[in-house]
Amino acid sequence: MTNSTQRVAWLDFAKGVGICLVVVYHTSEGTLNSFADVSGNITLVANYFRAWLMPMFFMVSGMLVRRSILQDDNAKLGNKLLDWIYLYLVWSVIIYLTRLLSNSFTNTHMQANEILHILWDPVPTIWFIYALLLSFAITIWVRHQSAPWVVGIALAVNMLNSLYYGWFDDSIFQRLAWIYVFYAVGFFYADSIRELLFASKESRLWILIFILMSPIVAFVKPYIPVYLLVFLSMVTVLAFLKFCISITALLPRWKMTRLMVYLGGISVFIYLTHFPFPAATRMLLLKLDIYSHGLTMLCAVLFAVITGHVASKLAQYRPVKFLFKRP
């Protein structure tokens, strides 16, 4: 595997593993909202993913858009912004209608007027697309500014948002204040991050390090001062990316590696279409008198992956294409 190919593979692998874990996280959040977590295990899982999962996606996204943004092709950048806006609006309506119609048999409690608030308060799960859109727009605006200044301001905003949580009243700006620093680090320091990640050749050791540090992150997160969580997130993200590099380097032909690389390539489709499955699988298993968090997570991931795969294929055809691509 060449270095160039390897870089594409590990980024796709990271997105593939990440999108499966997003489904696991949303399933665990739904479980916590519906049942008492007597053992505390589901809370640990949620704490672990809150620490680094979304920061990882935003850092990787920042790295991936660096070249296109720095080309200074304003027409192309404007079209990309319109693509994000279109995707956000279309799927906001889809998720809103689905949740509104399922109010009678789920605990979503979607209000009829929530669709009117999507400019500042996205409907559940779709906030990720809106935050990516805003991060992309901000980065276009500041792309030629000093990297330390931009990242420093983003870091300060993140820490202040953690200290004075509630300033933005749970709006998209609250999430953006938390997450943009990771996008900025990925964009402005993409080359440095790659150099750091590829500096060490001890692949097996890094796999072990990430596996061993994962339960530690889950246990210590609640005890770290909120304004320092950004640093825990950064370290965990970098360890995870090193883990992905190591797996793709050591096991490039392993079926699971290939699967995760493929899923990384269709991660947007999985993200957009996965929203019904955390609740649907939990309800289905309960109807069958099966109460298993692990099985619920596994089934949710399986359904989300299959649906995302089907959506990626259907998106090539005109009757469905408008759901995923601006006409």
mmCIF file of C-alpha atoms in Angstrom:
data_model
loop_
_atom_site.group_PDB
_atom_site.id
_atom_site.type_symbol
_atom_site.label_atom_id
_atom_site.label_comp_id
_atom_site.label_asym_id
_atom_site.label_seq_id
_atom_site.Cartn_x
_atom_site.Cartn_y
_atom_site.Cartn_z
ATOM 1 C CA MET A 1 0.000 0.000 0.000
ATOM 2 C CA THR A 2 1.477 3.332 -1.024
ATOM 3 C CA ASN A 3 1.642 6.226 1.390
ATOM 4 C CA SER A 4 -0.909 8.187 -0.619
ATOM 5 C CA THR A 5 -3.319 5.265 -0.743
ATOM 6 C CA GLN A 6 -2.724 4.569 2.922
ATOM 7 C CA ARG A 7 -3.693 8.119 3.891
ATOM 8 C CA VAL A 8 -7.003 7.801 2.067
ATOM 9 C CA ALA A 9 -7.592 4.374 3.609
ATOM 10 C CA TRP A 10 -6.983 5.425 7.200
ATOM 11 C CA LEU A 11 -9.211 8.475 6.918
ATOM 12 C CA ASP A 12 -12.018 6.419 5.412
ATOM 13 C CA PHE A 13 -11.425 3.732 8.033
ATOM 14 C CA ALA A 14 -11.712 6.376 10.760
ATOM 15 C CA LYS A 15 -14.990 7.660 9.306
ATOM 16 C CA GLY A 16 -16.312 4.114 8.876
ATOM 17 C CA VAL A 17 -15.602 3.105 12.464
ATOM 18 C CA GLY A 18 -16.780 6.528 13.627
ATOM 19 C CA ILE A 19 -20.168 6.383 11.918
ATOM 20 C CA CYS A 20 -20.874 2.940 13.416
ATOM 21 C CA LEU A 21 -19.994 4.330 16.840
ATOM 22 C CA VAL A 22 -22.301 7.308 16.258
ATOM 23 C CA VAL A 23 -25.186 4.858 15.914
ATOM 24 C CA VAL A 24 -24.038 3.090 19.082
ATOM 25 C CA TYR A 25 -23.871 6.427 20.890
ATOM 26 C CA HIS A 26 -27.333 7.539 19.775
ATOM 27 C CA THR A 27 -28.704 4.142 20.800
ATOM 28 C CA SER A 28 -27.112 4.444 24.245
ATOM 29 C CA GLU A 29 -28.495 7.986 24.620
ATOM 30 C CA GLY A 30 -31.967 6.722 23.755
ATOM 31 C CA THR A 31 -31.611 3.952 26.309
ATOM 32 C CA LEU A 32 -30.565 6.441 28.998
ATOM 33 C CA ASN A 33 -33.590 8.607 28.194
ATOM 34 C CA SER A 34 -35.945 5.639 28.428
ATOM 35 C CA PHE A 35 -34.596 3.503 31.269
ATOM 36 C CA ALA A 36 -32.699 3.808 34.529
ATOM 37 C CA ASP A 37 -29.052 2.830 34.057
ATOM 38 C CA VAL A 38 -28.724 0.690 37.177
ATOM 39 C CA SER A 39 -25.322 -0.768 36.309
ATOM 40 C CA GLY A 40 -23.872 2.523 35.035
ATOM 41 C CA ASN A 41 -22.411 0.787 31.971
ATOM 42 C CA ILE A 42 -24.508 2.679 29.425
ATOM 43 C CA THR A 43 -23.536 5.966 31.074
ATOM 44 C CA LEU A 44 -19.864 5.006 30.708
ATOM 45 C CA VAL A 45 -20.385 4.239 27.028
ATOM 46 C CA ALA A 46 -22.104 7.600 26.494
ATOM 47 C CA ASN A 47 -19.379 9.460 28.426
ATOM 48 C CA TYR A 48 -16.704 7.804 26.334
ATOM 49 C CA PHE A 49 -18.239 8.744 22.997
ATOM 50 C CA ARG A 50 -19.106 12.278 24.113
ATOM 51 C CA ALA A 51 -15.423 12.829 24.841
ATOM 52 C CA TRP A 52 -14.086 12.354 21.321
ATOM 53 C CA LEU A 53 -16.455 11.012 18.646
ATOM 54 C CA MET A 54 -17.861 14.250 17.182
ATOM 55 C CA PRO A 55 -14.519 16.065 17.678
ATOM 56 C CA MET A 56 -12.910 13.333 15.561
ATOM 57 C CA PHE A 57 -15.349 13.855 12.686
ATOM 58 C CA PHE A 58 -14.816 17.614 12.737
ATOM 59 C CA MET A 59 -11.036 17.362 12.888
ATOM 60 C CA VAL A 60 -10.998 14.906 9.966
ATOM 61 C CA SER A 61 -13.433 17.115 8.038
ATOM 62 C CA GLY A 62 -11.167 20.118 8.553
ATOM 63 C CA MET A 63 -8.212 18.142 7.246
ATOM 64 C CA LEU A 64 -10.123 16.969 4.176
ATOM 65 C CA VAL A 65 -11.394 20.414 3.093
ATOM 66 C CA ARG A 66 -8.056 22.215 3.470
ATOM 67 C CA ARG A 67 -6.933 21.813 -0.133
ATOM 68 C CA SER A 68 -10.257 22.819 -1.708
ATOM 69 C CA ILE A 69 -10.677 25.893 0.517
ATOM 70 C CA LEU A 70 -7.117 27.109 -0.102
ATOM 71 C CA GLN A 71 -7.620 26.930 -3.863
ATOM 72 C CA ASP A 72 -9.625 30.163 -3.442
ATOM 73 C CA ASP A 73 -12.167 29.132 -6.081
ATOM 74 C CA ASN A 74 -15.068 31.222 -4.769
ATOM 75 C CA ALA A 75 -17.579 29.810 -7.256
ATOM 76 C CA LYS A 76 -16.785 26.241 -6.218
ATOM 77 C CA LEU A 77 -16.823 27.122 -2.522
ATOM 78 C CA GLY A 78 -20.166 28.890 -2.935
ATOM 79 C CA ASN A 79 -21.648 25.824 -4.636
ATOM 80 C CA LYS A 80 -20.373 23.622 -1.818
ATOM 81 C CA LEU A 81 -22.053 25.871 0.729
ATOM 82 C CA LEU A 82 -25.313 25.658 -1.221
ATOM 83 C CA ASP A 83 -24.970 21.852 -1.273
ATOM 84 C CA TRP A 84 -24.696 21.783 2.547
ATOM 85 C CA ILE A 85 -27.636 24.179 2.940
ATOM 86 C CA TYR A 86 -29.792 22.089 0.620
ATOM 87 C CA LEU A 87 -28.908 18.840 2.414
ATOM 88 C CA TYR A 88 -29.634 20.395 5.793
ATOM 89 C CA LEU A 89 -33.041 21.760 4.794
ATOM 90 C CA VAL A 90 -34.211 18.603 3.013
ATOM 91 C CA TRP A 91 -33.244 16.257 5.840
ATOM 92 C CA SER A 92 -34.515 18.601 8.521
ATOM 93 C CA VAL A 93 -37.963 18.260 6.955
ATOM 94 C CA ILE A 94 -37.642 14.477 6.590
ATOM 95 C CA ILE A 95 -36.537 13.948 10.191
ATOM 96 C CA TYR A 96 -39.107 16.431 11.493
ATOM 97 C CA LEU A 97 -42.015 14.718 9.717
ATOM 98 C CA THR A 98 -40.843 11.242 10.737
ATOM 99 C CA ARG A 99 -40.523 12.182 14.391
ATOM 100 C CA LEU A 100 -43.761 14.164 14.415
ATOM 101 C CA LEU A 101 -45.717 11.216 12.993
ATOM 102 C CA SER A 102 -44.128 8.819 15.494
ATOM 103 C CA ASN A 103 -44.908 10.910 18.594
ATOM 104 C CA SER A 104 -47.673 8.548 19.675
ATOM 105 C CA PHE A 105 -45.399 5.541 20.108
ATOM 106 C CA THR A 106 -41.943 7.010 20.885
ATOM 107 C CA ASN A 107 -40.491 9.359 23.497
ATOM 108 C CA THR A 108 -39.269 11.979 20.992
ATOM 109 C CA HIS A 109 -42.009 14.523 21.890
ATOM 110 C CA MET A 110 -41.568 16.482 18.665
ATOM 111 C CA GLN A 111 -43.543 19.740 18.671
ATOM 112 C CA ALA A 112 -45.385 20.782 15.516
ATOM 113 C CA ASN A 113 -43.686 24.201 15.420
ATOM 114 C CA GLU A 114 -40.106 22.906 15.790
ATOM 115 C CA ILE A 115 -39.519 23.054 12.045
ATOM 116 C CA LEU A 116 -39.771 26.852 12.317
ATOM 117 C CA HIS A 117 -36.708 26.949 14.598
ATOM 118 C CA ILE A 118 -34.190 25.115 12.395
ATOM 119 C CA LEU A 119 -32.094 28.205 11.652
ATOM 120 C CA TRP A 120 -30.911 28.260 15.274
ATOM 121 C CA ASP A 121 -32.190 25.012 16.803
ATOM 122 C CA PRO A 122 -31.841 21.971 14.492
ATOM 123 C CA VAL A 123 -34.142 18.982 14.840
ATOM 124 C CA PRO A 124 -32.380 16.036 16.561
ATOM 125 C CA THR A 125 -29.373 14.353 14.860
ATOM 126 C CA ILE A 126 -29.195 16.780 11.900
ATOM 127 C CA TRP A 127 -27.238 19.382 13.911
ATOM 128 C CA PHE A 128 -24.037 17.729 12.633
ATOM 129 C CA ILE A 129 -24.761 18.813 9.052
ATOM 130 C CA TYR A 130 -25.586 22.377 10.140
ATOM 131 C CA ALA A 131 -22.427 22.609 12.250
ATOM 132 C CA LEU A 132 -20.347 21.340 9.308
ATOM 133 C CA LEU A 133 -21.959 23.960 7.086
ATOM 134 C CA LEU A 134 -21.208 26.768 9.545
ATOM 135 C CA SER A 135 -17.662 25.472 10.174
ATOM 136 C CA PHE A 136 -17.024 25.404 6.430
ATOM 137 C CA ALA A 137 -18.350 28.956 6.043
ATOM 138 C CA ILE A 138 -16.308 30.319 8.969
ATOM 139 C CA THR A 139 -13.153 28.650 7.686
ATOM 140 C CA ILE A 140 -13.598 30.146 4.217
ATOM 141 C CA TRP A 141 -13.828 33.548 5.896
ATOM 142 C CA VAL A 142 -10.698 33.113 8.054
ATOM 143 C CA ARG A 143 -8.666 30.852 5.759
ATOM 144 C CA HIS A 144 -5.853 33.375 5.253
ATOM 145 C CA GLN A 145 -5.650 34.476 8.878
ATOM 146 C CA SER A 146 -2.960 33.415 11.332
ATOM 147 C CA ALA A 147 -3.477 29.793 12.379
ATOM 148 C CA PRO A 148 -2.509 30.352 16.047
ATOM 149 C CA TRP A 149 -4.931 33.271 16.306
ATOM 150 C CA VAL A 150 -7.881 31.431 14.766
ATOM 151 C CA VAL A 151 -7.302 28.231 16.740
ATOM 152 C CA GLY A 152 -6.577 30.228 19.896
ATOM 153 C CA ILE A 153 -9.857 32.139 19.638
ATOM 154 C CA ALA A 154 -11.761 28.934 18.846
ATOM 155 C CA LEU A 155 -10.162 27.273 21.875
ATOM 156 C CA ALA A 156 -11.080 30.205 24.120
ATOM 157 C CA VAL A 157 -14.682 30.089 22.867
ATOM 158 C CA ASN A 158 -14.790 26.341 23.539
ATOM 159 C CA MET A 159 -13.520 26.747 27.109
ATOM 160 C CA LEU A 160 -15.825 29.686 27.872
ATOM 161 C CA ASN A 161 -18.774 27.754 26.456
ATOM 162 C CA SER A 162 -17.907 24.866 28.794
ATOM 163 C CA LEU A 163 -17.582 27.135 31.810
ATOM 164 C CA TYR A 164 -20.747 29.122 31.118
ATOM 165 C CA TYR A 165 -22.846 26.396 29.509
ATOM 166 C CA GLY A 166 -26.244 27.750 28.529
ATOM 167 C CA TRP A 167 -25.173 31.040 26.981
ATOM 168 C CA PHE A 168 -26.698 29.977 23.685
ATOM 169 C CA ASP A 169 -29.611 28.077 25.249
ATOM 170 C CA ASP A 170 -28.902 24.705 23.598
ATOM 171 C CA SER A 171 -28.886 26.205 20.082
ATOM 172 C CA ILE A 172 -26.629 25.350 17.150
ATOM 173 C CA PHE A 173 -24.299 28.136 18.307
ATOM 174 C CA GLN A 174 -23.717 26.291 21.562
ATOM 175 C CA ARG A 175 -22.669 23.194 19.650
ATOM 176 C CA LEU A 176 -20.583 25.275 17.240
ATOM 177 C CA ALA A 177 -18.782 26.962 20.144
ATOM 178 C CA TRP A 178 -17.892 23.497 21.410
ATOM 179 C CA ILE A 179 -16.945 21.821 18.138
ATOM 180 C CA TYR A 180 -15.366 24.417 15.831
ATOM 181 C CA VAL A 181 -11.950 24.306 17.473
ATOM 182 C CA PHE A 182 -11.492 20.727 16.249
ATOM 183 C CA TYR A 183 -12.405 21.695 12.687
ATOM 184 C CA ALA A 184 -9.991 24.635 12.860
ATOM 185 C CA VAL A 185 -7.161 22.448 14.184
ATOM 186 C CA GLY A 186 -7.788 19.930 11.406
ATOM 187 C CA PHE A 187 -7.804 22.641 8.737
ATOM 188 C CA PHE A 188 -4.883 24.816 9.843
ATOM 189 C CA TYR A 189 -2.643 22.023 11.136
ATOM 190 C CA ALA A 190 -3.497 19.199 8.714
ATOM 191 C CA ASP A 191 0.110 18.728 7.585
ATOM 192 C CA SER A 192 1.469 18.839 11.134
ATOM 193 C CA ILE A 193 -1.141 16.308 12.270
ATOM 194 C CA ARG A 194 -0.185 13.940 9.454
ATOM 195 C CA GLU A 195 3.503 14.297 10.282
ATOM 196 C CA LEU A 196 2.796 13.602 13.945
ATOM 197 C CA LEU A 197 0.624 10.585 13.203
ATOM 198 C CA PHE A 198 3.078 9.027 10.757
ATOM 199 C CA ALA A 199 6.171 9.790 12.867
ATOM 200 C CA SER A 200 5.947 6.586 14.924
ATOM 201 C CA LYS A 201 6.084 3.182 13.242
ATOM 202 C CA GLU A 202 5.085 1.191 16.337
ATOM 203 C CA SER A 203 1.707 0.188 14.899
ATOM 204 C CA ARG A 204 0.918 -2.673 17.274
ATOM 205 C CA LEU A 205 1.823 -0.545 20.269
ATOM 206 C CA TRP A 206 -0.567 2.236 19.225
ATOM 207 C CA ILE A 207 -3.404 -0.219 18.762
ATOM 208 C CA LEU A 208 -2.806 -1.407 22.321
ATOM 209 C CA ILE A 209 -2.498 2.171 23.635
ATOM 210 C CA PHE A 210 -5.858 3.227 22.198
ATOM 211 C CA ILE A 211 -7.615 0.093 23.441
ATOM 212 C CA LEU A 212 -6.192 0.510 26.958
ATOM 213 C CA MET A 213 -6.861 4.245 27.186
ATOM 214 C CA SER A 214 -10.511 3.931 26.092
ATOM 215 C CA PRO A 215 -11.940 2.733 29.439
ATOM 216 C CA ILE A 216 -9.750 5.278 31.230
ATOM 217 C CA VAL A 217 -11.282 8.096 29.157
ATOM 218 C CA ALA A 218 -14.788 6.818 29.963
ATOM 219 C CA PHE A 219 -14.074 6.730 33.709
ATOM 220 C CA VAL A 220 -12.155 10.013 34.083
ATOM 221 C CA LYS A 221 -14.278 12.265 31.838
ATOM 222 C CA PRO A 222 -16.877 13.132 34.525
ATOM 223 C CA TYR A 223 -14.102 14.187 36.934
ATOM 224 C CA ILE A 224 -12.145 16.490 34.610
ATOM 225 C CA PRO A 225 -12.939 20.232 34.827
ATOM 226 C CA VAL A 226 -15.243 21.059 31.939
ATOM 227 C CA TYR A 227 -12.900 23.704 30.514
ATOM 228 C CA LEU A 228 -10.144 21.071 30.170
ATOM 229 C CA LEU A 229 -12.254 18.476 28.347
ATOM 230 C CA VAL A 230 -11.163 19.894 24.997
ATOM 231 C CA PHE A 231 -7.640 18.629 25.665
ATOM 232 C CA LEU A 232 -8.873 15.160 26.603
ATOM 233 C CA SER A 233 -10.830 15.158 23.345
ATOM 234 C CA MET A 234 -7.778 16.199 21.305
ATOM 235 C CA VAL A 235 -5.553 13.504 22.792
ATOM 236 C CA THR A 236 -8.189 10.793 22.348
ATOM 237 C CA VAL A 237 -8.881 11.821 18.747
ATOM 238 C CA LEU A 238 -5.183 11.681 17.867
ATOM 239 C CA ALA A 239 -4.838 8.281 19.550
ATOM 240 C CA PHE A 240 -7.847 7.008 17.605
ATOM 241 C CA LEU A 241 -6.460 8.280 14.292
ATOM 242 C CA LYS A 242 -3.140 6.602 15.078
ATOM 243 C CA PHE A 243 -5.091 3.424 15.820
ATOM 244 C CA CYS A 244 -6.746 3.704 12.381
ATOM 245 C CA ILE A 245 -3.413 4.228 10.642
ATOM 246 C CA SER A 246 -1.998 1.201 12.429
ATOM 247 C CA ILE A 247 -4.907 -1.082 11.517
ATOM 248 C CA THR A 248 -4.875 -0.089 7.849
ATOM 249 C CA ALA A 249 -1.095 -0.522 7.717
ATOM 250 C CA LEU A 250 -0.995 -3.921 9.442
ATOM 251 C CA LEU A 251 -4.237 -5.414 8.104
ATOM 252 C CA PRO A 252 -4.988 -3.739 4.755
ATOM 253 C CA ARG A 253 -6.652 -6.859 3.319
ATOM 254 C CA TRP A 254 -8.617 -7.830 6.418
ATOM 255 C CA LYS A 255 -12.333 -7.971 5.572
ATOM 256 C CA MET A 256 -13.232 -5.757 8.520
ATOM 257 C CA THR A 257 -10.685 -3.146 7.388
ATOM 258 C CA ARG A 258 -12.150 -3.130 3.903
ATOM 259 C CA LEU A 259 -15.669 -2.911 5.282
ATOM 260 C CA MET A 260 -14.857 0.087 7.490
ATOM 261 C CA VAL A 261 -13.071 1.843 4.611
ATOM 262 C CA TYR A 262 -16.165 1.310 2.457
ATOM 263 C CA LEU A 263 -18.487 2.552 5.201
ATOM 264 C CA GLY A 264 -16.302 5.634 5.577
ATOM 265 C CA GLY A 265 -16.935 6.398 1.927
ATOM 266 C CA ILE A 266 -20.711 6.311 2.454
ATOM 267 C CA SER A 267 -20.707 7.732 5.987
ATOM 268 C CA VAL A 268 -22.882 10.722 5.022
ATOM 269 C CA PHE A 269 -25.598 8.383 3.730
ATOM 270 C CA ILE A 270 -25.461 6.337 6.938
ATOM 271 C CA TYR A 271 -25.595 9.458 9.080
ATOM 272 C CA LEU A 272 -28.574 10.954 7.259
ATOM 273 C CA THR A 273 -30.653 7.757 7.276
ATOM 274 C CA HIS A 274 -29.766 6.192 10.636
ATOM 275 C CA PHE A 275 -32.014 8.379 12.831
ATOM 276 C CA PRO A 276 -35.000 5.969 13.175
ATOM 277 C CA PHE A 277 -33.018 2.902 14.175
ATOM 278 C CA PRO A 278 -31.840 3.606 17.743
ATOM 279 C CA ALA A 279 -35.469 3.919 18.885
ATOM 280 C CA ALA A 280 -36.958 1.414 16.429
ATOM 281 C CA THR A 281 -34.631 -1.447 17.393
ATOM 282 C CA ARG A 282 -35.171 -0.815 21.103
ATOM 283 C CA MET A 283 -38.953 -0.901 20.638
ATOM 284 C CA LEU A 284 -38.813 -3.996 18.429
ATOM 285 C CA LEU A 285 -36.716 -5.977 20.894
ATOM 286 C CA LEU A 286 -38.929 -4.926 23.796
ATOM 287 C CA LYS A 287 -41.953 -6.168 21.854
ATOM 288 C CA LEU A 288 -40.148 -9.511 21.650
ATOM 289 C CA ASP A 289 -39.444 -9.393 25.406
ATOM 290 C CA ILE A 290 -35.719 -8.986 24.750
ATOM 291 C CA TYR A 291 -34.021 -6.485 27.047
ATOM 292 C CA SER A 292 -30.405 -6.288 25.920
ATOM 293 C CA HIS A 293 -28.468 -3.039 25.452
ATOM 294 C CA GLY A 294 -25.744 -4.817 23.532
ATOM 295 C CA LEU A 295 -28.145 -6.474 21.102
ATOM 296 C CA THR A 296 -30.030 -3.202 20.658
ATOM 297 C CA MET A 297 -26.806 -1.416 19.694
ATOM 298 C CA LEU A 298 -25.734 -4.225 17.358
ATOM 299 C CA CYS A 299 -29.104 -4.327 15.566
ATOM 300 C CA ALA A 300 -29.221 -0.519 15.260
ATOM 301 C CA VAL A 301 -25.778 -0.471 13.660
ATOM 302 C CA LEU A 302 -26.688 -3.324 11.304
ATOM 303 C CA PHE A 303 -29.908 -1.645 10.150
ATOM 304 C CA ALA A 304 -28.162 1.739 9.794
ATOM 305 C CA VAL A 305 -25.325 0.290 7.702
ATOM 306 C CA ILE A 306 -27.675 -1.626 5.405
ATOM 307 C CA THR A 307 -29.943 1.399 4.953
ATOM 308 C CA GLY A 308 -26.977 3.690 4.297
ATOM 309 C CA HIS A 309 -25.618 1.262 1.714
ATOM 310 C CA VAL A 310 -28.981 1.042 -0.046
ATOM 311 C CA ALA A 311 -29.353 4.836 0.081
ATOM 312 C CA SER A 312 -25.910 5.316 -1.507
ATOM 313 C CA LYS A 313 -26.970 3.107 -4.420
ATOM 314 C CA LEU A 314 -30.439 4.621 -4.829
ATOM 315 C CA ALA A 315 -28.928 8.123 -4.788
ATOM 316 C CA GLN A 316 -27.589 7.443 -8.275
ATOM 317 C CA TYR A 317 -31.123 7.351 -9.696
ATOM 318 C CA ARG A 318 -33.195 10.419 -10.530
ATOM 319 C CA PRO A 319 -36.315 9.707 -8.388
ATOM 320 C CA VAL A 320 -34.189 9.543 -5.215
ATOM 321 C CA LYS A 321 -31.174 11.634 -6.146
ATOM 322 C CA PHE A 322 -32.769 14.913 -5.007
ATOM 323 C CA LEU A 323 -32.723 13.665 -1.397
ATOM 324 C CA PHE A 324 -28.939 13.641 -1.363
ATOM 325 C CA LYS A 325 -27.798 16.061 -4.047
ATOM 326 C CA ARG A 326 -28.886 19.569 -4.939
ATOM 327 C CA PRO A 327 -30.561 19.646 -8.387
#
